[in-house]
Coordinates of C-alpha atoms and ligand atoms in Angstrom, one line a residue:
M1 CA 0.0 0.0 0.0
A2 CA 1.3 3.4 -0.9
E3 CA 2.2 5.6 2.0
S4 CA 2.5 9.4 2.1
M5 CA 5.6 11.6 2.5
L6 CA 3.9 13.6 5.2
G7 CA 6.4 14.7 7.9
L8 CA 9.4 13.7 5.8
K9 CA 11.6 16.1 3.9
R10 CA 14.4 14.9 1.6
T11 CA 17.8 16.0 2.9
A12 CA 19.7 15.6 -0.5
R13 CA 19.9 13.3 -3.5
C14 CA 21.4 9.8 -3.0
G15 CA 24.7 10.6 -4.9
E16 CA 25.2 13.8 -3.0
F17 CA 26.3 12.3 0.3
S18 CA 29.9 11.5 1.2
V19 CA 32.1 10.6 4.2
N20 CA 31.7 14.2 5.4
D21 CA 28.1 13.3 6.3
I22 CA 29.0 10.3 8.5
G23 CA 26.9 10.5 11.7
K24 CA 24.2 12.8 10.2
E25 CA 20.5 11.9 10.3
V26 CA 19.2 12.1 6.7
T27 CA 16.1 11.4 4.7
V28 CA 16.5 10.0 1.2
M29 CA 14.0 9.2 -1.5
G30 CA 14.3 7.3 -4.7
W31 CA 13.8 3.9 -6.5
V32 CA 14.9 0.5 -5.4
Q33 CA 17.6 -0.6 -7.8
K34 CA 17.8 -3.9 -6.0
S35 CA 17.1 -5.2 -2.5
R36 CA 18.3 -8.4 -0.9
N37 CA 17.9 -10.1 2.4
K38 CA 21.2 -11.5 3.7
G39 CA 21.5 -13.1 7.0
G40 CA 19.1 -11.0 9.0
L41 CA 20.0 -7.8 7.2
V42 CA 18.2 -6.2 4.2
F43 CA 20.5 -4.3 1.8
T44 CA 18.8 -1.9 -0.5
D45 CA 20.4 0.1 -3.3
L46 CA 18.5 3.3 -3.6
R47 CA 18.7 5.1 -6.9
D48 CA 17.8 8.6 -8.0
R49 CA 19.2 10.8 -10.9
S50 CA 22.4 11.5 -8.9
G51 CA 23.4 8.0 -8.3
I52 CA 23.1 5.1 -5.9
L53 CA 23.3 4.9 -2.1
Q54 CA 23.2 1.8 0.0
I55 CA 20.6 1.5 2.7
I56 CA 20.9 -1.1 5.4
F57 CA 18.0 -2.4 7.5
E58 CA 18.9 -4.1 10.8
E59 CA 16.1 -5.3 12.9
D60 CA 17.8 -4.1 16.1
V61 CA 18.0 -0.6 14.7
C62 CA 14.8 -0.2 12.8
G63 CA 12.4 -2.4 14.7
S64 CA 10.6 -5.5 13.5
E65 CA 7.8 -3.7 11.7
V66 CA 10.1 -1.6 9.5
F67 CA 12.3 -4.7 9.0
A68 CA 9.4 -6.7 7.8
K69 CA 8.4 -4.0 5.4
A70 CA 12.0 -3.8 4.1
G71 CA 11.7 -7.5 3.3
T72 CA 8.9 -6.7 0.9
L73 CA 10.9 -4.2 -1.3
K74 CA 11.1 -5.0 -4.9
N75 CA 12.9 -3.4 -7.9
E76 CA 11.7 0.1 -8.7
Y77 CA 9.5 0.5 -5.7
C78 CA 9.6 4.2 -4.9
I79 CA 10.5 4.7 -1.2
A80 CA 11.6 7.2 1.5
V81 CA 14.1 6.2 4.2
K82 CA 15.2 8.0 7.3
G83 CA 18.3 7.0 9.1
N84 CA 21.9 7.8 9.9
I85 CA 24.9 7.9 7.5
R86 CA 27.6 5.6 8.7
S87 CA 31.0 4.4 7.3
R88 CA 31.1 1.1 5.5
G89 CA 34.7 0.7 6.8
K90 CA 36.5 -2.2 5.1
D91 CA 33.4 -3.1 3.2
A92 CA 33.6 0.0 1.1
N93 CA 32.6 -0.5 -2.5
T94 CA 35.1 1.4 -4.6
E95 CA 33.0 1.1 -7.8
L96 CA 30.3 3.3 -6.3
A97 CA 30.7 7.0 -5.8
T98 CA 29.0 6.7 -2.4
G99 CA 30.6 3.3 -1.8
A100 CA 32.3 4.4 1.4
I101 CA 29.1 5.1 3.3
E102 CA 25.6 3.7 3.8
V103 CA 22.4 4.7 5.6
E104 CA 21.5 2.8 8.7
A105 CA 17.7 2.9 8.3
K106 CA 15.3 3.8 11.1
E107 CA 12.2 4.5 9.1
L108 CA 10.8 3.3 5.7
R109 CA 7.9 4.4 3.7
I110 CA 6.8 2.7 0.5
L111 CA 5.6 5.7 -1.5
S112 CA 4.5 3.5 -4.4
E113 CA 5.0 -0.1 -5.4
S114 CA 6.1 -1.2 -8.9
A115 CA 4.4 -3.8 -11.0
V116 CA 6.6 -6.4 -12.6
L117 CA 8.9 -4.5 -15.0
P118 CA 8.9 -5.1 -18.8
F119 CA 12.7 -5.0 -18.6
Q120 CA 15.3 -4.3 -15.9
I121 CA 16.6 -0.8 -15.3
E122 CA 20.3 -1.4 -16.1
A123 CA 23.0 0.6 -17.8
D124 CA 23.6 -2.1 -20.3
T125 CA 20.6 -3.6 -21.9
N126 CA 19.8 -6.1 -24.6
T127 CA 16.1 -5.1 -24.6
R128 CA 15.0 -4.3 -28.1
E129 CA 14.5 -0.6 -28.8
E130 CA 10.8 -0.9 -29.6
L131 CA 10.0 -2.2 -26.2
R132 CA 12.2 0.4 -24.5
L133 CA 10.4 3.2 -26.5
Q134 CA 7.0 1.8 -25.6
Y135 CA 8.1 2.2 -21.9
R136 CA 10.3 5.2 -22.5
Y137 CA 9.7 6.6 -19.0
L138 CA 11.3 3.4 -17.7
D139 CA 14.0 3.4 -20.3
L140 CA 14.8 7.0 -19.3
R141 CA 15.6 5.8 -15.8
R142 CA 18.6 4.0 -17.1
P143 CA 21.9 5.8 -16.2
P144 CA 23.2 6.3 -19.8
L145 CA 20.0 8.0 -20.9
Q146 CA 19.9 10.1 -17.7
K147 CA 23.5 11.1 -18.5
N148 CA 22.6 12.1 -22.1
I149 CA 19.6 14.1 -21.0
F150 CA 21.8 15.9 -18.5
L151 CA 24.3 16.6 -21.1
R152 CA 21.7 18.0 -23.4
H153 CA 20.5 20.3 -20.7
K154 CA 24.0 21.5 -20.0
L155 CA 24.5 22.1 -23.7
C156 CA 21.3 24.2 -24.0
I157 CA 22.3 26.3 -21.0
A158 CA 25.8 26.9 -22.5
V159 CA 24.3 27.9 -25.8
R160 CA 21.9 30.4 -24.1
N161 CA 24.6 31.9 -22.0
Y162 CA 27.0 32.4 -24.9
M163 CA 24.3 33.8 -27.2
D164 CA 23.2 36.2 -24.5
E165 CA 26.7 37.4 -24.0
Q166 CA 27.1 38.0 -27.7
G167 CA 24.0 40.2 -27.8
F168 CA 21.5 37.7 -29.2
L169 CA 17.9 37.9 -28.1
E170 CA 16.0 34.7 -27.6
I171 CA 12.7 35.2 -29.4
E172 CA 10.1 32.5 -29.8
T173 CA 8.4 32.2 -33.2
P174 CA 5.0 30.5 -33.7
T175 CA 4.5 26.8 -34.4
F176 CA 1.4 27.3 -36.6
I177 CA 2.6 29.2 -39.6
K178 CA 2.0 29.5 -43.3
S179 CA 3.5 26.8 -45.4
T180 CA 6.9 28.0 -46.7
P181 CA 9.2 25.9 -48.9
E182 CA 12.4 24.5 -47.5
G183 CA 12.6 21.3 -49.5
A184 CA 10.7 18.8 -47.3
R185 CA 7.0 18.2 -47.0
D186 CA 5.1 20.2 -44.4
Y187 CA 3.2 18.8 -41.5
L188 CA -0.3 20.4 -41.7
V189 CA -2.7 21.4 -39.0
P190 CA -6.3 21.8 -40.1
S191 CA -8.2 24.9 -38.9
R192 CA -11.6 24.6 -37.3
V193 CA -12.4 28.3 -37.6
H194 CA -11.3 28.4 -41.2
Q195 CA -12.6 25.1 -42.4
G196 CA -10.7 23.7 -45.4
E197 CA -7.6 25.8 -44.6
F198 CA -4.4 24.6 -42.9
Y199 CA -1.5 25.8 -40.9
A200 CA 1.9 24.3 -41.5
L201 CA 4.3 23.5 -38.8
P202 CA 7.6 25.2 -39.5
Q203 CA 10.4 23.2 -41.2
S204 CA 12.5 25.9 -39.6
P205 CA 11.8 29.5 -38.5
Q206 CA 13.6 30.7 -41.6
L207 CA 11.3 33.5 -42.8
L208 CA 10.3 34.6 -39.3
K209 CA 13.9 35.1 -38.2
Q210 CA 14.5 37.1 -41.4
L211 CA 11.5 39.3 -40.5
L212 CA 12.9 39.8 -37.0
M213 CA 15.9 41.3 -38.7
C214 CA 13.5 43.6 -40.6
S215 CA 12.1 44.5 -37.2
G216 CA 15.5 45.7 -36.0
F217 CA 16.3 43.1 -33.3
D218 CA 19.8 42.8 -34.8
R219 CA 20.6 39.4 -33.4
Y220 CA 18.2 36.6 -32.7
F221 CA 18.5 33.0 -31.5
Q222 CA 16.1 30.3 -30.5
L223 CA 16.2 26.6 -29.6
A224 CA 13.6 26.1 -32.2
R225 CA 11.4 23.0 -32.8
C226 CA 11.2 22.1 -36.4
Y227 CA 9.0 19.7 -38.3
R228 CA 9.6 17.9 -41.5
D229 CA 7.4 15.2 -43.0
E230 CA 10.1 13.1 -44.7
D231 CA 10.5 9.4 -45.1
L232 CA 12.8 8.9 -42.2
R233 CA 16.0 7.7 -43.7
A234 CA 18.8 6.9 -41.4
D235 CA 19.0 9.0 -38.3
R236 CA 16.3 11.6 -38.7
Q237 CA 13.3 12.5 -36.6
P238 CA 10.0 14.2 -37.9
E239 CA 10.4 16.8 -35.1
F240 CA 13.8 18.0 -34.0
T241 CA 15.4 21.0 -32.4
Q242 CA 17.6 23.6 -34.0
I243 CA 20.0 26.1 -32.5
D244 CA 18.8 28.8 -34.8
M245 CA 20.3 32.2 -35.2
E246 CA 20.2 35.3 -37.4
L247 CA 22.5 38.4 -37.5
S248 CA 22.0 41.8 -39.1
F249 CA 24.7 43.7 -40.9
A250 CA 26.7 40.5 -41.1
D251 CA 28.5 38.7 -43.9
V252 CA 30.0 35.2 -44.0
D253 CA 33.0 36.0 -41.8
D254 CA 30.8 37.5 -39.1
V255 CA 28.7 34.4 -38.9
I256 CA 31.7 32.1 -38.8
A257 CA 33.4 34.2 -36.1
V258 CA 30.3 34.1 -33.8
N259 CA 29.9 30.3 -34.4
E260 CA 33.5 29.4 -33.8
G261 CA 33.2 31.1 -30.5
L262 CA 30.0 29.2 -29.8
I263 CA 31.6 25.8 -30.7
K264 CA 34.7 26.5 -28.6
R265 CA 32.5 27.5 -25.7
I266 CA 30.1 24.6 -25.7
W267 CA 32.8 22.0 -26.2
K268 CA 34.7 23.4 -23.3
E269 CA 31.7 23.9 -21.0
V270 CA 30.0 20.5 -21.7
L271 CA 33.0 18.3 -22.3
G272 CA 36.0 20.2 -21.0
V273 CA 37.5 19.8 -24.5
D274 CA 39.6 22.7 -26.1
I275 CA 38.7 23.1 -29.7
E276 CA 41.5 24.9 -31.6
L277 CA 40.4 28.0 -33.7
P278 CA 40.2 29.0 -36.4
I279 CA 38.3 26.0 -37.9
E280 CA 39.6 25.0 -41.3
R281 CA 37.6 26.2 -44.3
M282 CA 37.2 24.4 -47.6
T283 CA 35.2 25.4 -50.6
W284 CA 32.4 23.1 -51.7
Q285 CA 34.3 22.5 -55.0
T286 CA 37.5 21.4 -53.2
A287 CA 35.5 19.2 -50.8
M288 CA 33.8 17.4 -53.7
D289 CA 36.9 17.1 -55.8
K290 CA 39.2 16.0 -53.0
Y291 CA 36.9 13.9 -50.8
G292 CA 33.8 13.3 -52.9
S293 CA 31.5 14.8 -50.3
D294 CA 30.2 18.1 -49.1
K295 CA 30.8 16.9 -45.5
P296 CA 34.2 15.2 -45.7
D297 CA 35.4 13.3 -42.7
L298 CA 38.9 14.7 -42.2
R299 CA 39.9 12.4 -39.4
F300 CA 41.8 10.5 -42.1
D301 CA 43.2 11.6 -45.4
L302 CA 43.0 9.4 -48.5
P303 CA 42.2 12.1 -51.0
I304 CA 40.7 11.6 -54.5
T305 CA 42.9 12.4 -57.5
D306 CA 41.5 13.4 -60.9
I307 CA 43.2 11.4 -63.6
S308 CA 40.9 12.4 -66.5
D309 CA 43.7 14.2 -68.3
V310 CA 46.0 11.2 -67.9
V311 CA 43.6 8.6 -69.4
K312 CA 41.5 10.7 -71.8
D313 CA 43.2 9.2 -74.9
C314 CA 43.6 5.6 -73.7
E315 CA 41.9 2.7 -75.3
F316 CA 39.9 1.6 -72.3
S317 CA 36.5 2.8 -73.5
V318 CA 35.0 3.0 -70.0
F319 CA 37.5 5.7 -69.2
A320 CA 37.7 7.5 -72.6
D321 CA 34.0 7.5 -73.3
T322 CA 33.1 8.8 -69.8
I323 CA 35.4 11.8 -70.4
K324 CA 34.1 12.3 -73.9
N325 CA 30.6 12.5 -72.4
G326 CA 31.6 15.2 -69.9
G327 CA 32.4 12.9 -67.0
Y328 CA 35.5 12.3 -64.9
V329 CA 37.9 9.5 -64.1
R330 CA 39.1 9.7 -60.5
A331 CA 41.2 7.6 -58.2
I332 CA 42.1 7.0 -54.6
C333 CA 45.5 5.7 -53.8
V334 CA 45.6 3.5 -50.7
P335 CA 49.1 3.3 -49.4
G336 CA 50.4 -0.1 -48.6
E337 CA 47.2 -1.9 -49.5
G338 CA 48.3 -3.4 -52.8
H339 CA 48.0 -6.9 -51.5
M340 CA 44.4 -6.4 -50.3
P341 CA 42.6 -9.8 -50.7
R342 CA 40.3 -10.0 -53.7
K343 CA 37.3 -10.4 -51.4
K344 CA 38.0 -7.1 -49.8
I345 CA 38.4 -5.4 -53.1
D346 CA 35.1 -6.9 -54.2
A347 CA 33.5 -5.5 -51.1
L348 CA 34.7 -2.0 -52.2
V349 CA 33.2 -2.7 -55.7
D350 CA 29.9 -3.5 -53.9
V351 CA 30.0 -0.2 -52.1
A352 CA 30.6 1.6 -55.5
K353 CA 27.6 -0.2 -57.0
Y354 CA 25.4 0.5 -54.0
Y355 CA 26.0 4.2 -54.5
G356 CA 25.1 3.9 -58.2
G357 CA 28.5 3.4 -59.7
K358 CA 29.1 0.9 -62.5
G359 CA 32.0 -0.6 -60.6
L360 CA 35.6 0.1 -59.6
A361 CA 38.8 -0.5 -61.6
Y362 CA 41.9 -1.3 -59.6
L363 CA 45.6 -1.3 -59.9
C364 CA 47.9 -2.9 -57.3
V365 CA 51.3 -1.3 -57.9
N366 CA 54.1 -4.0 -58.4
C367 CA 52.0 -6.5 -56.5
G368 CA 52.0 -9.4 -59.0
E369 CA 54.1 -12.5 -58.4
N370 CA 57.0 -11.2 -60.4
G371 CA 56.7 -7.6 -59.3
E372 CA 54.4 -6.7 -62.2
H373 CA 51.3 -4.6 -61.6
K374 CA 48.0 -6.4 -60.8
C375 CA 45.4 -4.4 -62.7
S376 CA 41.8 -5.1 -63.6
F377 CA 42.1 -3.1 -66.9
A378 CA 45.7 -3.8 -67.8
K379 CA 44.9 -5.4 -71.2
F380 CA 43.4 -2.1 -72.4
M381 CA 46.3 0.0 -71.4
K382 CA 49.8 0.6 -72.6
P383 CA 52.5 0.1 -69.9
E384 CA 53.4 3.8 -70.0
E385 CA 49.7 4.7 -69.5
L386 CA 49.6 2.6 -66.3
E387 CA 52.8 4.3 -65.2
A388 CA 51.3 7.7 -65.8
I389 CA 48.3 6.8 -63.6
I390 CA 50.6 5.6 -60.8
K391 CA 52.6 8.9 -61.1
A392 CA 49.5 11.1 -61.1
C393 CA 48.3 9.3 -57.9
G394 CA 51.7 9.6 -56.2
A395 CA 51.6 5.9 -55.7
K396 CA 54.5 3.6 -55.0
E397 CA 55.2 -0.1 -54.9
G398 CA 52.7 -1.9 -52.7
D399 CA 50.0 0.6 -53.0
L400 CA 46.4 0.1 -54.2
I401 CA 44.7 2.4 -56.6
V402 CA 40.9 2.3 -57.0
I403 CA 39.4 4.1 -59.9
A404 CA 35.8 5.2 -60.8
A405 CA 34.6 6.8 -64.0
D406 CA 31.3 8.7 -64.1
K407 CA 29.5 12.0 -64.3
F408 CA 30.6 14.5 -61.6
T409 CA 28.0 13.9 -59.0
K410 CA 28.2 10.1 -59.3
V411 CA 31.9 9.9 -59.4
C412 CA 32.0 12.0 -56.2
Q413 CA 29.4 9.9 -54.5
V414 CA 31.0 6.6 -55.4
L415 CA 34.6 7.5 -54.4
G416 CA 33.4 9.6 -51.4
N417 CA 31.7 6.5 -50.0
V418 CA 34.5 4.1 -51.0
R419 CA 36.9 6.4 -49.2
L420 CA 34.7 6.3 -46.1
E421 CA 34.6 2.5 -46.3
L422 CA 38.3 2.3 -46.6
G423 CA 38.7 4.7 -43.6
K424 CA 36.4 2.4 -41.5
T425 CA 37.7 -1.0 -42.5
L426 CA 41.4 -0.1 -42.5
G427 CA 41.0 1.5 -39.0
L428 CA 42.2 4.9 -40.2
I429 CA 39.7 7.0 -38.2
D430 CA 41.0 8.6 -35.1
Q431 CA 38.0 8.0 -32.9
G432 CA 38.9 10.6 -30.3
A433 CA 39.3 13.4 -32.8
W434 CA 37.0 16.4 -33.1
R435 CA 37.5 17.4 -36.7
F436 CA 35.5 20.5 -37.5
L437 CA 35.4 22.0 -41.0
W438 CA 33.6 24.9 -42.7
I439 CA 32.4 24.2 -46.2
T440 CA 31.9 27.4 -48.1
E441 CA 30.8 28.7 -51.5
F442 CA 28.1 26.1 -52.2
P443 CA 26.5 26.3 -55.6
L444 CA 23.4 28.5 -55.4
L445 CA 21.3 26.1 -57.5
E446 CA 21.2 22.4 -58.3
W447 CA 19.6 20.8 -61.2
S448 CA 16.8 18.4 -60.4
E449 CA 16.4 15.6 -63.0
E450 CA 13.1 14.7 -61.3
E451 CA 11.5 18.1 -61.6
N452 CA 13.5 19.2 -64.7
R453 CA 14.4 22.5 -63.2
F454 CA 16.9 24.3 -61.0
M455 CA 16.2 24.1 -57.2
A456 CA 17.8 26.1 -54.5
M457 CA 20.6 24.1 -52.9
H458 CA 20.1 25.7 -49.5
H459 CA 16.9 27.6 -49.7
P460 CA 15.4 30.3 -52.0
F461 CA 16.5 33.2 -49.7
T462 CA 20.2 32.5 -50.0
S463 CA 22.3 35.2 -51.4
P464 CA 24.4 34.6 -54.5
M465 CA 28.1 35.6 -54.5
E466 CA 28.2 39.1 -56.0
E467 CA 31.0 38.1 -58.5
D468 CA 28.9 35.3 -59.9
W469 CA 25.5 37.0 -60.3
E470 CA 26.2 38.0 -63.9
Y471 CA 25.8 34.3 -64.9
I472 CA 22.4 33.9 -63.4
D473 CA 20.8 33.8 -66.9
S474 CA 23.6 32.4 -69.1
D475 CA 24.9 29.7 -66.8
P476 CA 22.8 29.5 -63.5
G477 CA 24.7 26.3 -62.4
R478 CA 27.9 28.3 -62.2
V479 CA 26.6 30.8 -59.6
R480 CA 28.0 30.2 -56.2
A481 CA 26.1 31.1 -53.0
K482 CA 27.1 32.7 -49.8
A483 CA 26.2 29.5 -48.0
Y484 CA 28.2 27.5 -45.5
D485 CA 27.9 24.3 -43.5
I486 CA 29.7 23.4 -40.3
V487 CA 30.9 19.8 -40.5
L488 CA 32.1 17.6 -37.7
N489 CA 33.8 14.2 -38.3
G490 CA 32.0 13.8 -41.6
T491 CA 28.5 14.8 -40.5
E492 CA 26.8 18.1 -41.1
L493 CA 26.1 19.8 -37.8
G494 CA 24.5 22.9 -39.3
G495 CA 24.3 25.2 -42.2
G496 CA 23.2 28.7 -43.1
S497 CA 23.8 31.5 -45.5
V498 CA 23.9 35.2 -46.1
R499 CA 20.4 36.2 -47.2
I500 CA 19.2 38.1 -50.2
H501 CA 18.1 41.4 -48.9
R502 CA 17.3 43.1 -52.2
A503 CA 13.8 42.7 -53.5
D504 CA 15.1 42.7 -57.2
I505 CA 17.5 39.8 -56.6
Q506 CA 14.9 37.9 -54.5
E507 CA 12.4 38.3 -57.3
K508 CA 14.9 37.1 -59.9
M509 CA 15.9 34.2 -57.8
L510 CA 12.3 33.1 -57.5
E511 CA 11.9 33.4 -61.2
V512 CA 14.9 31.2 -61.8
L513 CA 13.4 28.7 -59.4
G514 CA 10.3 28.6 -61.5
F515 CA 7.9 30.6 -59.3
T516 CA 5.4 32.7 -61.3
P517 CA 5.0 36.2 -59.7
E518 CA 1.5 35.1 -58.6
K519 CA 2.8 31.9 -56.9
A520 CA 5.7 33.8 -55.2
Q521 CA 3.1 36.4 -54.0
S522 CA 0.8 33.8 -52.6
Q523 CA 3.5 31.8 -50.9
F524 CA 5.6 34.6 -49.4
G525 CA 4.2 37.9 -50.4
F526 CA 4.6 38.9 -46.8
L527 CA 8.3 38.6 -47.0
L528 CA 8.5 40.4 -50.3
E529 CA 6.3 43.2 -48.9
A530 CA 8.5 43.4 -45.8
F531 CA 11.6 43.8 -48.0
K532 CA 10.1 47.1 -49.3
Y533 CA 10.6 48.8 -45.9
G534 CA 14.3 49.1 -45.3
V535 CA 15.6 45.6 -44.7
P536 CA 19.1 45.2 -43.3
P537 CA 21.7 42.9 -44.9
H538 CA 21.5 39.8 -42.7
A539 CA 22.8 36.2 -42.4
G540 CA 22.2 33.2 -40.2
L541 CA 22.8 29.6 -39.4
A542 CA 21.1 26.7 -37.7
Y543 CA 22.5 23.6 -36.1
G544 CA 20.7 20.4 -35.5
L545 CA 20.8 20.5 -31.7
D546 CA 20.1 16.8 -31.4
R547 CA 23.0 15.9 -33.6
V548 CA 25.4 18.2 -31.6
A549 CA 24.2 16.5 -28.4
M550 CA 24.6 13.1 -30.0
W551 CA 28.2 13.7 -30.9
M552 CA 29.0 15.1 -27.5
A553 CA 27.3 12.2 -25.7
G554 CA 29.1 9.7 -28.0
A555 CA 25.7 8.3 -28.7
D556 CA 24.9 6.1 -31.7
S557 CA 21.6 7.8 -32.6
I558 CA 19.9 11.1 -32.1
R559 CA 17.1 9.1 -30.4
D560 CA 19.5 8.5 -27.5
V561 CA 19.6 12.2 -26.7
M562 CA 15.9 12.9 -27.1
A563 CA 13.5 12.2 -24.2
F564 CA 10.6 11.0 -26.4
P565 CA 11.7 10.1 -29.9
K566 CA 9.7 8.5 -32.6
I567 CA 10.6 5.4 -34.6
K568 CA 11.3 5.2 -38.3
D569 CA 7.7 5.3 -39.5
A570 CA 7.2 8.5 -37.4
S571 CA 5.1 6.9 -34.8
D572 CA 5.3 7.3 -31.1
L573 CA 5.2 3.9 -29.5
M574 CA 4.6 5.1 -26.0
M575 CA 1.6 7.3 -26.6
G576 CA 0.4 5.4 -29.7
A577 CA 0.5 8.4 -32.0
P578 CA -0.6 9.1 -34.6
S579 CA -4.1 7.7 -33.9
V580 CA -7.6 7.8 -35.2
V581 CA -9.6 10.7 -33.7
D582 CA -13.2 11.1 -32.7
K583 CA -15.7 11.5 -35.5
Q584 CA -16.9 14.7 -34.1
Q585 CA -13.4 16.2 -34.2
L586 CA -13.4 15.5 -38.0
I587 CA -16.8 17.0 -38.5
D588 CA -15.7 20.2 -36.7
L589 CA -12.8 20.4 -39.1
A590 CA -14.9 19.6 -42.2
I591 CA -12.5 16.7 -42.9
K592 CA -13.6 13.4 -44.5
V593 CA -11.3 10.5 -44.2
D594 CA -11.2 8.4 -47.3
E595 CA -11.4 4.8 -46.0
D596 CA -11.0 3.3 -49.4
I597 CA -7.6 4.9 -49.9
I598 CA -6.6 4.0 -46.4
N599 CA -7.6 0.3 -46.9
K600 CA -5.9 0.2 -50.2
N601 CA -2.7 1.6 -48.7
K602 CA -2.8 -0.9 -45.9
E603 CA -3.0 -3.8 -48.3
K604 CA 0.3 -2.6 -49.9
Ligands
LIG701 N1 16.8 27.6 -42.0 C1 18.0 26.9 -42.4 C2 17.8 25.4 -42.2 O1 17.0 24.9 -41.5 C3 19.2 27.4 -41.7 C4 19.6 28.7 -42.1 O2 19.7 29.1 -43.2 O3 19.8 29.5 -41.1 O4 18.6 24.6 -42.8

């Protein structure tokens, strides 16, 4: 039976006591981690968010009634204990922070009992994630998750303090907004008052923060909830948090300066790690050419070399034709791996194919039985052509060269991923490193084969680089943007841009993106209107807070740093959301659910 706390007041949390408290009378409250009866004594490990404290019930001290009650304690009962702190003497448990002391109990109250648990509350668990998410409130009792949530809190506080010191105002923006394009699908909220009309949940507060600059707030930040209705590939969540910011009268260098300060500060405050500044910068073009990725992992090198010039006239049609058709032949030299077993090379070829490549050619320098080259395309090449490839790659005896030939995007994607695979399988990655990198000068536009038109690479409000604007009609793909990403260990932590603040450029940009003036007006007429009234030049950036926290916590997934995450199909297993709603709710909203479509989709 549950008892009340009446008359008891907690002295401190379990983990907060030490040998300095020996002799003191204390009241502690928490959960039973485990309790066992050993030779007339009941030992109970009491747990709260600060740690574990041992409680000991001795019949002589606590009396037979309390002792009998202690004998009924089971895992995860929530209890209060009053007693005296005493030394454990030679029985001290050095593995426990409070292992030198224990509470000699005099009083016990069972505040609430626990039913049989669906899984044990332990640091290490084999319980499958679905079950843990269904009982997330229990899962969150586990020390590693408690630690992650603490870390996230500390991170948020560090961000707030730093931004405040830098003159940023924390301003909340609404969650019900007008649908604005950022690339993903919007989550929609039907309006009851305006039946048939919908709010959208913000994919980010992009336009609102730009309008705050129009309002003269100069520097804004927010830990902003964002919502994107995407198919959840890999490690994404339909709702997530951004550290979002915007600065007036700022250009690329100003944003980078503020953010390098932020990164240094949060890493120091949360992890005690010193990040060296300035952070390296690399243009998008260099990153793609050299590492095949716009978020290269620089914890190891293995750069890509373009050998198109070297092989353009060779007889190997795979190479020569690719170049003739506007593609590239590129290579990675892997030092000392020329004797890599065939099976491992085949695994690399599979990676190349997985990422849409046709395959990989390879050349093992002087690795044949008689010191000749082992090469998958030797029969198509003259010896001097092979030597030229080896020279271009800076390879030497015993090295492996892998080669891909394809259109620019494909060849980057294929070799970028083969490079990552090599980094992983050859153990080249320094796991303790914090390798930050700025990627700058992204293309303003990217061609979409699917839509047969240019799309904004960042978003439609990103400023072009002044020196490239003249090509906007003649060669739009050539125009670079004042956009930047911050990359850590091969993942994108955040990104942003200098914004277009001139109405004429904004209108032109929308035209290039295929918006008719009417469509532009109906989607973000409010922004175009605001830009008529003296808009300051401005720029901003947003980080995925969850991702930052994940890296800091050394977690495998952003779910591990979120209190209540969703699973891949965007459902919440604990609450059972999304769910069917009451008929009347739909009537109020003038919404009719099409059962035929739903049933058909269910069959799929
Ligand atoms: N709103 C952008 C995003 O969510 C970030 C920015 O440009 O500030 O990616």
